[in-house]
XYZ file of C-alpha atoms in Angstrom:
780
model
C -12.475 35.651 -14.795
C -9.185 37.414 -14.205
C -6.443 36.646 -16.732
C -2.823 37.420 -15.874
C 0.290 37.844 -18.017
C 3.176 35.362 -17.615
C 4.923 37.913 -15.371
C 1.915 38.052 -13.001
C 0.294 41.325 -14.088
C -3.497 41.532 -14.388
C -4.364 41.653 -18.088
C -8.148 41.168 -18.243
C -11.034 41.093 -15.758
C -13.958 39.872 -17.858
C -17.316 38.118 -17.942
C -17.090 34.942 -20.036
C -19.799 33.395 -22.223
C -22.053 30.632 -20.918
C -20.315 28.219 -23.294
C -17.175 28.394 -21.104
C -16.435 25.329 -19.016
C -13.825 23.388 -17.094
C -13.229 19.707 -17.820
C -11.367 17.080 -15.776
C -10.955 13.368 -16.263
C -8.977 10.670 -14.484
C -5.496 10.313 -16.015
C -6.509 12.667 -18.795
C -7.489 16.215 -19.576
C -7.584 19.050 -17.081
C -8.635 21.987 -19.212
C -10.443 25.296 -18.946
C -12.150 26.686 -22.040
C -12.990 30.387 -21.928
C -15.068 32.072 -24.624
C -15.592 35.835 -24.559
C -15.551 38.937 -26.731
C -13.797 42.304 -26.388
C -14.434 45.653 -28.052
C -10.762 45.925 -28.950
C -7.884 43.603 -29.686
C -5.809 42.629 -26.620
C -2.813 40.358 -27.250
C -2.620 37.397 -24.838
C 0.812 35.794 -24.720
C 1.617 32.132 -24.290
C 2.020 31.380 -20.589
C -0.842 33.646 -19.538
C -2.924 32.126 -16.763
C -6.049 32.386 -14.646
C -7.409 30.684 -11.528
C -10.571 28.570 -11.484
C -11.824 26.526 -8.517
C -8.611 27.210 -6.553
C -6.449 25.802 -9.349
C -4.208 27.604 -11.818
C -4.649 27.100 -15.557
C -2.055 28.105 -18.130
C -2.293 28.910 -21.819
C 0.340 26.666 -23.436
C -0.332 27.735 -27.034
C -1.288 30.837 -28.975
C -4.776 32.189 -28.422
C -7.474 31.703 -30.995
C -9.683 34.662 -31.875
C -11.943 35.965 -34.603
C -12.452 39.588 -35.686
C -16.125 40.053 -36.484
C -15.656 43.818 -36.951
C -13.420 46.585 -35.646
C -15.185 46.692 -32.277
C -15.819 43.012 -31.632
C -13.056 40.463 -31.187
C -14.183 36.938 -30.213
C -11.685 34.939 -28.154
C -11.502 31.179 -27.611
C -8.947 30.362 -24.923
C -7.904 26.776 -24.209
C -6.031 26.689 -20.913
C -4.566 23.679 -19.167
C -3.602 22.736 -15.642
C -0.054 22.038 -14.525
C -0.042 18.881 -16.671
C 0.967 21.160 -19.565
C 4.474 21.413 -18.087
C 4.889 17.613 -18.299
C 4.006 17.814 -21.995
C 6.706 20.451 -22.531
C 9.557 18.735 -20.642
C 11.785 15.940 -21.961
C 12.235 12.989 -19.599
C 15.939 12.824 -18.815
C 17.995 10.511 -16.626
C 20.615 12.252 -14.497
C 22.144 12.094 -11.034
C 21.370 15.013 -8.753
C 21.255 16.274 -5.217
C 18.493 18.336 -3.613
C 19.580 21.561 -1.960
C 16.606 23.250 -0.248
C 14.251 21.741 -2.855
C 16.532 22.975 -5.658
C 17.738 20.263 -8.058
C 21.495 20.384 -8.659
C 22.599 17.931 -11.399
C 25.788 15.967 -10.696
C 25.996 14.194 -14.066
C 25.189 14.668 -17.735
C 21.682 14.096 -19.094
C 20.539 10.982 -20.962
C 17.504 10.989 -23.237
C 17.823 7.356 -24.351
C 18.220 4.996 -21.436
C 16.924 1.922 -19.612
C 16.130 1.888 -15.920
C 14.854 -0.707 -13.456
C 12.707 1.281 -11.067
C 9.901 1.294 -8.522
C 6.943 3.713 -8.766
C 8.588 6.005 -6.206
C 11.848 6.093 -8.185
C 10.063 7.011 -11.426
C 7.994 9.660 -9.629
C 11.098 11.177 -8.023
C 12.875 11.375 -11.389
C 9.826 12.952 -13.045
C 9.555 15.610 -10.366
C 13.311 16.236 -10.499
C 12.936 17.000 -14.218
C 10.092 19.431 -13.492
C 11.912 21.093 -10.593
C 14.912 21.599 -12.844
C 12.948 23.307 -15.650
C 10.235 25.074 -13.631
C 11.747 25.779 -10.186
C 9.180 28.510 -9.478
C 6.433 25.942 -8.778
C 6.160 23.702 -5.660
C 6.593 20.310 -7.390
C 6.417 17.311 -5.064
C 5.841 13.549 -4.943
C 2.799 12.629 -2.880
C 1.440 9.122 -2.332
C 3.048 6.229 -4.221
C 2.107 2.577 -4.332
C 4.731 -0.005 -3.495
C 5.704 -2.452 -6.217
C 8.613 -4.534 -7.377
C 11.048 -2.667 -9.679
C 10.330 -3.172 -13.367
C 12.383 -2.428 -16.466
C 11.650 0.725 -18.464
C 13.108 1.763 -21.831
C 12.929 5.444 -22.764
C 13.959 7.079 -26.039
C 13.598 10.878 -26.227
C 10.252 10.744 -24.396
C 8.398 13.642 -22.841
C 7.529 13.492 -19.147
C 3.848 13.162 -20.033
C 4.612 9.999 -22.024
C 6.002 8.374 -18.870
C 2.503 8.219 -17.375
C 1.444 5.670 -20.010
C 4.424 3.499 -19.079
C 3.540 3.754 -15.380
C -0.026 2.570 -16.057
C 1.125 -0.326 -18.241
C 3.998 -1.518 -16.070
C 2.472 -1.181 -12.619
C -1.221 -1.700 -13.486
C -2.193 1.391 -11.560
C -3.214 5.012 -12.065
C -1.698 8.453 -11.641
C -3.001 11.807 -10.527
C -1.515 15.290 -10.720
C -3.017 17.301 -7.849
C -1.918 20.802 -8.853
C 1.861 20.359 -8.494
C 1.885 17.082 -6.523
C 2.243 13.777 -8.364
C 0.473 10.741 -6.869
C 0.826 7.200 -8.220
C -1.966 4.854 -7.206
C -5.680 4.374 -7.653
C -7.584 7.655 -7.935
C -10.306 6.705 -5.468
C -11.642 9.051 -2.797
C -14.151 8.570 -0.002
C -15.682 5.443 -1.516
C -17.258 4.500 1.807
C -19.045 7.857 1.829
C -20.620 7.717 -1.652
C -23.746 9.813 -2.145
C -26.959 8.360 -3.605
C -28.095 9.678 -6.992
C -30.590 8.229 -9.452
C -33.057 9.277 -12.134
C -36.384 10.702 -11.059
C -38.010 13.494 -9.086
C -35.830 14.718 -6.222
C -33.291 11.946 -6.881
C -30.691 14.208 -8.480
C -30.374 13.094 -12.116
C -32.170 14.610 -15.097
C -33.460 12.600 -18.019
C -31.189 11.770 -20.923
C -28.954 9.234 -19.195
C -26.545 7.670 -21.702
C -24.902 4.264 -21.268
C -22.061 3.457 -23.636
C -19.494 0.703 -23.983
C -16.334 1.942 -22.253
C -14.011 0.807 -25.051
C -13.695 -1.842 -27.766
C -12.459 -4.552 -25.407
C -14.301 -7.886 -25.365
C -15.407 -10.007 -22.420
C -12.786 -12.614 -21.523
C -13.107 -15.972 -19.803
C -9.511 -17.254 -19.619
C -6.160 -15.557 -18.968
C -2.820 -17.016 -20.034
C 0.278 -15.715 -18.250
C 3.664 -14.686 -19.586
C 6.111 -14.939 -16.694
C 9.598 -13.606 -16.196
C 12.809 -15.616 -16.100
C 14.530 -13.917 -13.177
C 15.862 -16.398 -10.610
C 14.319 -19.280 -12.542
C 16.545 -22.347 -12.994
C 14.899 -24.251 -15.831
C 16.827 -27.436 -14.965
C 14.972 -27.731 -11.638
C 11.820 -25.639 -12.233
C 11.058 -27.512 -15.497
C 10.110 -24.256 -17.179
C 12.139 -21.236 -18.223
C 9.636 -18.653 -16.899
C 7.501 -18.297 -13.770
C 4.065 -19.960 -13.815
C 1.001 -19.819 -11.576
C 0.321 -22.271 -8.767
C -0.624 -25.476 -10.557
C -4.110 -27.040 -10.438
C -5.272 -24.626 -7.746
C -8.698 -23.183 -6.859
C -8.804 -19.583 -5.620
C -11.892 -17.649 -4.478
C -12.161 -13.982 -5.412
C -15.175 -11.876 -4.356
C -17.227 -15.036 -3.776
C -16.442 -16.640 -7.162
C -14.231 -19.713 -7.598
C -11.457 -19.734 -10.212
C -9.001 -22.496 -11.100
C -5.605 -22.858 -12.760
C -4.745 -25.639 -15.193
C -2.349 -28.502 -14.272
C 0.591 -26.716 -15.908
C -0.020 -23.337 -14.219
C -0.267 -21.569 -17.588
C -3.767 -20.047 -17.326
C -6.746 -19.364 -15.052
C -10.499 -19.480 -15.643
C -13.745 -19.807 -13.713
C -14.564 -23.169 -12.194
C -17.869 -22.745 -14.026
C -16.644 -21.108 -17.272
C -18.391 -18.141 -18.883
C -18.643 -17.363 -22.575
C -15.863 -15.094 -23.757
C -12.423 -14.821 -25.309
C -8.858 -15.612 -24.268
C -6.624 -12.950 -22.814
C -3.008 -12.796 -21.653
C -1.170 -11.027 -18.866
C 2.492 -10.129 -18.391
C 3.514 -11.235 -14.871
C 7.259 -10.802 -15.373
C 7.542 -8.444 -12.398
C 6.994 -11.439 -10.100
C 9.933 -13.719 -9.443
C 11.418 -15.746 -6.569
C 13.361 -13.319 -4.416
C 14.378 -12.183 -0.996
C 14.501 -8.403 -0.460
C 17.217 -7.753 2.085
C 18.291 -4.692 4.067
C 21.844 -3.365 4.298
C 22.968 -3.436 7.936
C 26.565 -2.289 7.383
C 28.587 -0.547 4.655
C 32.359 -0.999 4.337
C 34.293 1.564 2.311
C 37.211 -0.348 0.777
C 38.415 2.325 -1.682
C 36.067 5.112 -2.793
C 38.436 6.303 -5.528
C 38.130 2.907 -7.250
C 34.455 2.436 -6.370
C 35.109 -0.517 -4.053
C 32.392 -1.038 -1.462
C 31.141 -4.025 0.540
C 27.682 -4.378 2.077
C 26.578 -6.682 4.880
C 23.088 -7.985 5.632
C 23.192 -9.579 9.073
C 19.643 -10.963 8.721
C 20.313 -13.432 5.892
C 19.091 -16.828 7.154
C 21.680 -19.534 7.795
C 19.902 -21.774 5.272
C 20.231 -19.223 2.443
C 23.833 -19.412 1.256
C 23.729 -17.459 -2.014
C 27.198 -18.671 -3.031
C 25.834 -22.227 -3.344
C 22.681 -21.300 -5.294
C 24.070 -19.557 -8.383
C 22.428 -20.792 -11.576
C 24.945 -22.638 -13.734
C 26.635 -20.427 -16.295
C 25.384 -17.179 -14.726
C 26.917 -14.504 -12.480
C 25.320 -13.457 -9.203
C 24.171 -9.807 -9.149
C 22.568 -7.405 -6.683
C 20.037 -4.736 -7.688
C 19.367 -2.007 -5.134
C 15.680 -1.358 -4.572
C 16.030 1.901 -2.605
C 18.636 4.529 -1.833
C 21.132 6.402 -4.012
C 21.930 3.239 -6.005
C 18.292 2.249 -6.573
C 17.855 0.460 -9.897
C 21.580 -0.159 -10.449
C 22.794 -3.771 -10.867
C 26.213 -4.925 -9.623
C 28.101 -8.160 -10.076
C 28.940 -9.433 -6.590
C 30.883 -12.015 -4.650
C 29.233 -13.379 -1.530
C 30.736 -14.813 1.667
C 28.123 -16.508 3.798
C 30.086 -16.648 7.065
C 30.124 -12.823 7.266
C 26.925 -12.209 5.192
C 29.038 -9.900 3.030
C 28.586 -8.905 -0.637
C 31.607 -7.447 -2.433
C 30.310 -5.021 -5.084
C 32.154 -4.838 -8.384
C 32.081 -1.187 -9.535
C 30.281 -0.068 -12.691
C 32.038 2.245 -15.139
C 29.319 3.941 -17.172
C 30.944 6.246 -19.750
C 33.401 7.636 -17.240
C 31.014 7.664 -14.272
C 31.908 5.160 -11.555
C 29.316 3.599 -9.242
C 29.448 3.433 -6.280
C 31.494 6.558 -5.625
C 31.208 9.966 -3.953
C 27.568 10.698 -3.070
C 26.132 7.759 -5.064
C 26.964 4.997 -2.587
C 25.127 2.346 -0.547
C 23.798 3.235 2.903
C 22.537 1.389 5.951
C 18.837 0.674 5.486
C 18.970 0.402 1.683
C 16.910 -2.463 0.225
C 18.396 -4.878 -2.308
C 17.597 -8.143 -4.091
C 19.866 -10.908 -5.409
C 19.547 -12.278 -8.952
C 20.645 -15.247 -11.104
C 19.913 -17.483 -8.123
C 18.124 -20.779 -7.681
C 15.934 -19.750 -4.763
C 14.536 -22.236 -2.212
C 11.049 -23.637 -2.807
C 9.266 -21.289 -0.374
C 10.401 -18.248 -2.371
C 9.175 -19.819 -5.618
C 5.769 -20.575 -4.063
C 5.483 -17.004 -2.782
C 6.147 -15.613 -6.267
C 3.610 -17.968 -7.870
C 1.027 -16.953 -5.252
C 1.546 -13.230 -5.867
C 1.274 -13.768 -9.615
C -1.930 -15.788 -9.167
C -3.565 -13.067 -7.068
C -2.904 -10.403 -9.694
C -4.073 -12.670 -12.523
C -7.386 -13.560 -10.890
C -8.133 -9.891 -10.240
C -7.365 -9.114 -13.867
C -9.780 -11.827 -15.014
C -12.500 -10.697 -12.585
C -12.361 -7.198 -14.004
C -12.354 -8.192 -17.666
C -15.085 -10.842 -17.500
C -17.738 -8.178 -16.837
C -19.059 -5.664 -19.406
C -17.425 -2.241 -19.041
C -19.876 0.647 -19.252
C -19.827 4.404 -18.855
C -22.877 6.446 -17.814
C -23.174 10.140 -18.654
C -25.838 12.402 -17.136
C -26.660 15.934 -16.005
C -27.188 16.853 -12.372
C -30.614 18.345 -11.638
C -29.807 21.999 -10.831
C -32.927 22.346 -8.637
C -31.907 19.298 -6.631
C -28.329 20.603 -6.518
C -29.384 23.984 -5.179
C -31.447 22.390 -2.418
C -28.737 19.882 -1.427
C -25.561 21.707 -2.455
C -24.142 21.899 1.058
C -24.288 18.110 1.340
C -23.201 16.954 -2.141
C -20.991 19.816 -3.338
C -17.651 18.196 -2.514
C -18.387 14.759 -3.968
C -18.897 15.773 -7.589
C -15.225 15.470 -8.521
C -13.195 12.835 -10.333
C -12.213 9.896 -8.151
C -15.264 10.197 -5.885
C -18.062 7.625 -5.917
C -21.782 7.778 -6.614
C -24.208 5.124 -5.380
C -25.944 5.015 -8.739
C -29.135 3.194 -9.621
C -31.561 3.168 -12.537
C -34.646 0.991 -13.071
C -33.329 -0.259 -16.433
C -29.527 0.042 -16.287
C -28.784 -0.722 -12.620
C -31.851 -1.717 -10.570
C -29.681 -2.343 -7.476
C -27.569 0.643 -6.395
C -23.816 0.171 -6.675
C -20.901 2.497 -5.971
C -19.537 3.704 -9.322
C -16.638 6.094 -9.687
C -16.742 9.527 -11.316
C -14.228 9.471 -14.177
C -14.868 12.896 -15.698
C -16.658 16.135 -14.839
C -17.569 19.043 -17.098
C -18.442 22.192 -15.124
C -19.992 25.282 -16.762
C -18.055 28.310 -15.532
C -21.222 30.397 -15.147
C -23.406 27.603 -13.727
C -21.230 25.335 -11.521
C -24.281 23.635 -9.996
C -25.163 21.933 -13.298
C -22.165 19.721 -14.017
C -22.140 16.992 -16.630
C -20.825 13.849 -14.946
C -19.510 10.597 -16.381
C -19.246 7.527 -14.156
C -17.781 4.175 -15.161
C -17.382 0.672 -13.779
C -14.254 0.170 -15.857
C -11.969 0.712 -12.876
C -14.151 0.283 -9.819
C -13.263 -0.070 -6.170
C -12.803 -3.830 -6.402
C -10.775 -3.895 -9.602
C -7.134 -4.955 -9.816
C -5.975 -1.392 -10.272
C -7.583 -0.536 -6.965
C -6.869 -3.725 -5.044
C -3.224 -4.213 -5.986
C -0.637 -2.176 -4.110
C -3.125 0.169 -2.465
C -1.736 2.982 -0.361
C -1.986 2.237 3.391
C -4.614 4.484 4.981
C -2.715 4.439 8.255
C 0.157 6.330 6.672
C -2.172 9.044 5.454
C -3.809 9.259 8.863
C -0.439 9.613 10.554
C 0.573 12.361 8.143
C -2.661 14.201 8.825
C -2.213 14.028 12.586
C 1.368 15.199 12.280
C 0.108 18.400 10.710
C -2.770 18.902 13.147
C -0.443 20.398 15.731
C 0.082 23.509 13.590
C -3.232 23.474 11.711
C -4.962 26.021 13.931
C -5.625 29.446 12.464
C -5.654 32.768 14.206
C -8.972 34.075 15.561
C -9.173 37.820 15.981
C -11.979 40.017 17.278
C -13.662 40.043 13.846
C -13.902 36.240 13.703
C -15.244 36.157 17.279
C -17.898 38.775 16.461
C -18.918 36.923 13.316
C -19.234 33.667 15.240
C -21.366 35.321 17.937
C -23.662 36.798 15.277
C -24.070 33.422 13.592
C -24.796 31.763 16.927
C -27.563 34.278 17.599
C -29.016 33.448 14.168
C -28.581 29.691 14.618
C -31.886 29.252 16.444
C -30.491 26.980 19.175
C -33.274 26.188 21.627
C -33.029 27.328 25.240
C -31.150 30.591 24.664
C -32.089 34.243 24.335
C -30.107 36.863 22.430
C -26.816 38.369 23.593
C -26.286 40.338 26.775
C -23.464 42.868 27.133
C -22.797 43.849 30.791
C -19.523 45.574 31.681
C -18.796 43.216 34.578
C -20.038 39.701 35.334
C -19.450 38.263 38.799
C -20.669 34.724 39.239
C -19.750 31.391 40.774
C -19.945 29.374 37.590
C -20.310 29.496 33.837
C -21.568 26.600 31.728
C -20.917 27.104 28.010
C -22.720 24.727 25.644
C -26.113 23.536 24.458
C -27.828 20.328 25.629
C -28.534 19.609 21.935
C -24.822 19.704 21.141
C -23.454 17.408 23.825
C -21.739 15.050 21.467
C -18.146 13.979 20.855
C -16.186 11.883 18.411
C -15.009 8.547 19.804
C -12.862 5.622 18.656
C -15.447 2.853 19.197
C -18.737 2.081 20.936
C -17.227 -0.175 23.593
C -14.619 2.004 25.279
C -15.770 5.243 23.618
C -12.501 7.114 24.069
C -12.838 10.685 22.872
C -10.768 11.673 19.854
C -10.296 14.789 17.750
C -12.859 15.407 15.009
C -10.126 15.740 12.370
C -12.060 18.525 10.604
C -9.705 20.956 8.858
C -9.911 23.797 6.371
C -7.422 23.550 3.522
C -6.373 27.078 2.610
C -4.668 26.062 -0.637
C -7.661 24.123 -2.000
C -10.247 26.371 -0.291
C -12.100 23.291 0.951
C -13.374 22.099 4.310
C -12.508 18.409 4.817
C -14.151 16.062 7.325
C -12.950 12.453 7.810
C -14.865 9.280 8.583
C -15.767 9.105 12.240
C -18.043 7.878 15.010
C -20.155 10.437 16.876
C -21.447 9.769 20.387
C -24.410 11.888 21.568
C -24.675 12.064 25.351
C -28.096 13.688 25.967
C -30.550 12.344 23.372
C -32.796 9.707 24.901
C -31.607 10.507 28.424
C -33.819 12.391 30.862
C -32.676 15.907 31.664
C -32.963 15.083 35.378
C -30.863 11.945 35.081
C -27.439 12.970 36.422
C -26.074 9.460 36.903
C -22.988 8.247 35.047
C -23.806 6.073 32.066
C -21.877 3.279 30.387
C -21.028 3.785 26.678
C -23.831 1.496 25.502
C -26.483 3.868 26.927
C -25.660 6.666 24.492
C -26.680 7.161 20.860
C -24.083 6.823 18.085
C -23.918 7.811 14.446
C -21.290 6.700 11.940
C -20.212 9.872 10.141
C -19.258 9.640 6.477
C -16.312 11.533 5.063
C -16.981 14.892 3.452
C -15.250 17.458 1.293
C -16.816 20.820 0.525
C -16.832 22.478 -2.843
C -14.206 25.136 -3.545
C -15.284 28.092 -1.394
C -14.425 31.018 -3.652
C -16.653 33.695 -2.051
C -14.304 35.193 0.532
C -17.066 37.146 2.332
C -19.327 34.198 3.083
C -19.332 32.263 6.337
C -20.919 28.856 6.834
C -22.531 26.540 9.365
C -21.313 22.928 9.377
C -23.995 20.393 10.319
C -24.206 16.659 10.778
C -27.428 15.428 9.162
C -28.361 12.202 10.938
C -31.402 9.988 10.437
C -33.337 9.508 13.664
C -33.729 5.754 13.142
C -30.529 4.992 11.193
C -27.161 5.352 12.905
C -25.051 4.263 9.916
C -24.848 7.315 7.673
C -24.498 10.672 9.350
C -23.590 13.144 6.606
C -21.915 16.519 6.873
C -23.369 19.493 5.045
C -22.231 23.088 4.757
C -24.960 25.718 4.850
C -25.052 29.510 4.534
C -28.215 29.552 6.638
C -28.942 28.045 10.035
C -30.959 24.823 10.264
C -32.921 24.014 13.454
C -32.076 20.606 14.874
C -35.537 19.120 14.122
C -36.462 21.130 11.017
C -36.660 18.037 8.772
C -38.919 15.157 9.794
C -36.952 11.980 10.472
C -33.600 13.790 10.727
C -31.492 15.652 13.242
C -29.263 18.534 12.180
C -26.465 18.776 14.756
C -24.439 21.997 14.621
C -20.786 20.917 14.463
C -19.104 24.284 13.979
C -18.794 27.557 12.116
C -16.439 28.289 9.230
C -15.657 31.998 9.252
C -15.169 34.186 6.199
C -11.661 34.744 4.870
C -9.239 37.021 6.694
C -6.728 39.371 5.066
C -4.359 36.430 4.456
C -7.021 34.411 2.620
C -7.489 31.906 5.460
C -10.677 30.830 7.223
C -11.023 29.938 10.881
C -13.098 26.868 11.746
C -14.357 26.633 15.324
C -16.144 23.602 16.785
C -19.322 24.211 18.796
C -20.132 20.788 20.236
C -19.268 19.743 23.781
C -19.016 22.114 26.702
C -16.755 24.306 28.831
C -17.284 24.679 32.583
C -15.715 27.559 34.541
C -15.743 27.416 38.350
C -13.788 29.444 40.916
C -11.012 26.886 41.116
C -10.847 25.237 37.714
C -11.739 25.219 34.004
C -13.051 22.071 32.325
C -12.526 22.265 28.564
C -10.875 20.536 25.612
C -8.706 23.147 23.908
C -6.909 26.367 24.792
C -5.318 28.542 22.130
C -3.929 32.024 21.581
C -5.629 34.507 19.264
C -2.847 34.240 16.667
C -3.098 30.437 16.526
C 0.598 29.934 17.359
C 0.071 28.644 20.911
C -2.259 25.688 21.290
C -2.829 23.162 24.055
C -5.226 20.417 22.947
C -6.241 18.723 26.194
C -8.271 16.074 24.362
C -5.454 14.668 22.221
C -2.455 15.728 24.327
C -1.011 17.704 21.399
C 0.476 21.125 22.030
C 2.362 23.833 20.158
C 4.041 26.740 21.946
C 5.914 29.559 20.197
C 5.779 31.364 16.866
C 7.276 31.095 13.377
C 10.718 32.040 14.745
C 10.867 29.326 17.405
C 8.369 26.725 18.479
C 7.994 23.704 20.755
C 5.634 20.969 19.541
C 4.462 17.668 20.954
C 2.587 15.169 18.774
C 1.103 12.105 20.436
C 0.681 9.887 17.371
C 4.340 9.571 16.287
C 5.428 10.320 19.897
C 7.500 13.198 18.610
C 8.732 16.260 20.492
C 9.975 19.022 18.188
C 12.013 22.078 19.112
C 12.035 24.264 15.998
C 14.504 27.090 15.336
C 15.646 27.206 18.947
C 18.468 26.128 21.205
C 18.221 23.703 24.102
C 20.010 24.027 27.448
C 19.985 22.240 30.815
C 21.571 23.762 33.942
C 22.224 22.222 37.349
C 21.352 23.793 40.696
C 24.583 25.824 40.621
C 23.712 27.369 37.267
C 26.290 25.351 35.338
C 25.336 24.241 31.834
C 25.528 20.439 31.752
C 23.913 19.832 28.346
C 23.036 21.987 25.357
C 22.223 21.909 21.636
C 22.642 25.001 19.449
C 19.626 25.214 17.121
C 21.564 27.147 14.468
C 24.856 25.269 14.149
C 24.149 21.883 15.738
C 26.986 22.343 18.217
C 26.291 20.359 21.387
C 27.714 19.211 24.712
C 26.663 16.406 27.021
C 27.846 14.446 30.072
C 28.209 17.509 32.350
C 30.002 19.383 29.596
C 32.741 16.812 29.069
C 31.608 15.636 25.621
C 31.463 18.404 23.028
C 30.159 18.399 19.447
C 31.426 21.536 17.734
C 29.742 23.511 14.971
C 32.361 22.351 12.446
C 31.427 18.692 13.099
C 34.449 17.846 15.252
C 34.061 15.992 18.558
C 36.133 16.216 21.734
C 36.119 14.641 25.192
C 37.616 16.838 27.916
C 37.506 14.286 30.718
C 40.429 11.840 30.447
C 38.488 9.284 32.481
C 35.438 9.400 30.226
C 33.937 5.979 29.548
C 32.124 7.072 26.411
C 33.354 5.208 23.325
C 32.865 6.212 19.664
């Protein structure tokens, strides 16, 4: 282990004792304990750090050590991941602007305050606090669930304390991935869980422990405590929201029912257990609208109007104010998110007149903190129409039944040791799954006779023996629990984000990487080939590059079988190879080598490929083969595995090992190049048939399979991405000339100055606009 001083100088390069370990748990500790001895005393200051498994750990407190004699000093270091900075930072409310990721406060700081906020708003404020105190680290907000705003009260809290409030208010989880904060269920690759159980060659050693997760009791009935927002007790006949009355709802095949008053829910066939209660105050009758127009009446006095042109004709807010109350608007998004304004509403124009807030000298809205087109808002103190009340009761019922379904089952944790012999033999296949948030298909003759997917909630990894981790799994928060089912993050958004980055995800491949790949191909044992030949000149009429064994592609479905990108990428920051779920189509297995006819998609073999993540690849000099391990008679669970040695396609009885690609060793910049080896390239005198063309430096790529391309370098680049249908021109100017050489349109990439309409309409660098042609028909 290499330990550095707070100012980034190498302090120690040492061997640590076998008692050293790293420990991670969901929404909990992320620590690294290092035990070692030195022949002399070396002071280690607070803030010293080291890297373990591609993550940085800091020493937030003074080091502990013991002096056994003058030439033996025993050290016990307790280091912590980036979560230590949340424990050292007060949670403050303040207005700010972001300038190139730098937080610039525009108000004073409040330590005691109340805020009505969504998960994204709380996450943004947390990260703003961290950016302000520790600007040297790349703090960011990652994935966030969507939820209705809820009320928080803070009183001199630390940022770490806010996580408890997030869990309680939104019934969800949080994760700090290095410097990126995610709010949502910590669940990864559940559909690709690996099978582990006790017994020979099953992966788990003896000594399995099952313990009660906590002191909670099994429940059989849940009473609800609803909120009073937009509830008119004179017509609703109750002063808080209830559940749908006398209703049966089916959840995961089990029937539940509410009582005639809508106050509680239980099974249709009740179980033994205790009563429980649930706060459902975040649900209320509402309509979330969108601002379509903003009218600045007088910024100096904070007078603004907003218009929502989509308000239905039947929803006249001015006629639905609850007696004795004042209509208000709370912004759900934008600069004013969480702030509540008294309003006047005129239905004929769909206009709300905002009454400004004067908060200790600060006026809202005003200056930069103003409403904008596209901001979301909700109206309060209203007697909403019946359909809005029913929608709120339905949402509350769905959350309540999921809460009951989770709590009516015993909550257990299982702790066990991975069999190191099994791990060594299967490390390439299982290495990336043994992390918190991933799932194990766990079974045991006594505890769980039928295998179920159970989530890993903590992992303890010996520093000197990483292939013998101690793993704890628990059904307390499983894939079907409320915390997972409510407000889950849309997978389509993540997929779109991943594709958006694919266009620049290619790494450079120099002569060294090419030589390494050729050597590994020679050692791969692919049938039908001899070793390399090295003539000075080759003159031929055709070249066919590819192996009959590796004629497979990834497709979108079995019916149309449109080819798609594999999605396999190497993450330089995490030092992991990541492979997504997919469908592989093999085009030669089961088809005669002499059969040259075209085949319909149903004639080919398919394997569903499970998602995969490698372990942290810390040995920079090693290169790897990536295989798909597919059962001959089972097309449902093709699994990726990373191997240092080649594996012949039919080495294991009952399985194929398809060579997907080669992951090269690290280059001088610490990056690895991954090259795919399936498919083929055909070169004939008049054309080349292939899928991808790229330059050696990785800057210029034309992906003929997906239609994505990137041309240029870090100074200027042209990109086209098919998925968001986005053409990007980065750090460059744009110009169109006519046949006479006259510039008729241009955009300056540095200043934003532009001209259009044959040069008549000009947008200057200072933001001014002019029209030279007096007869121009363009209107602003």
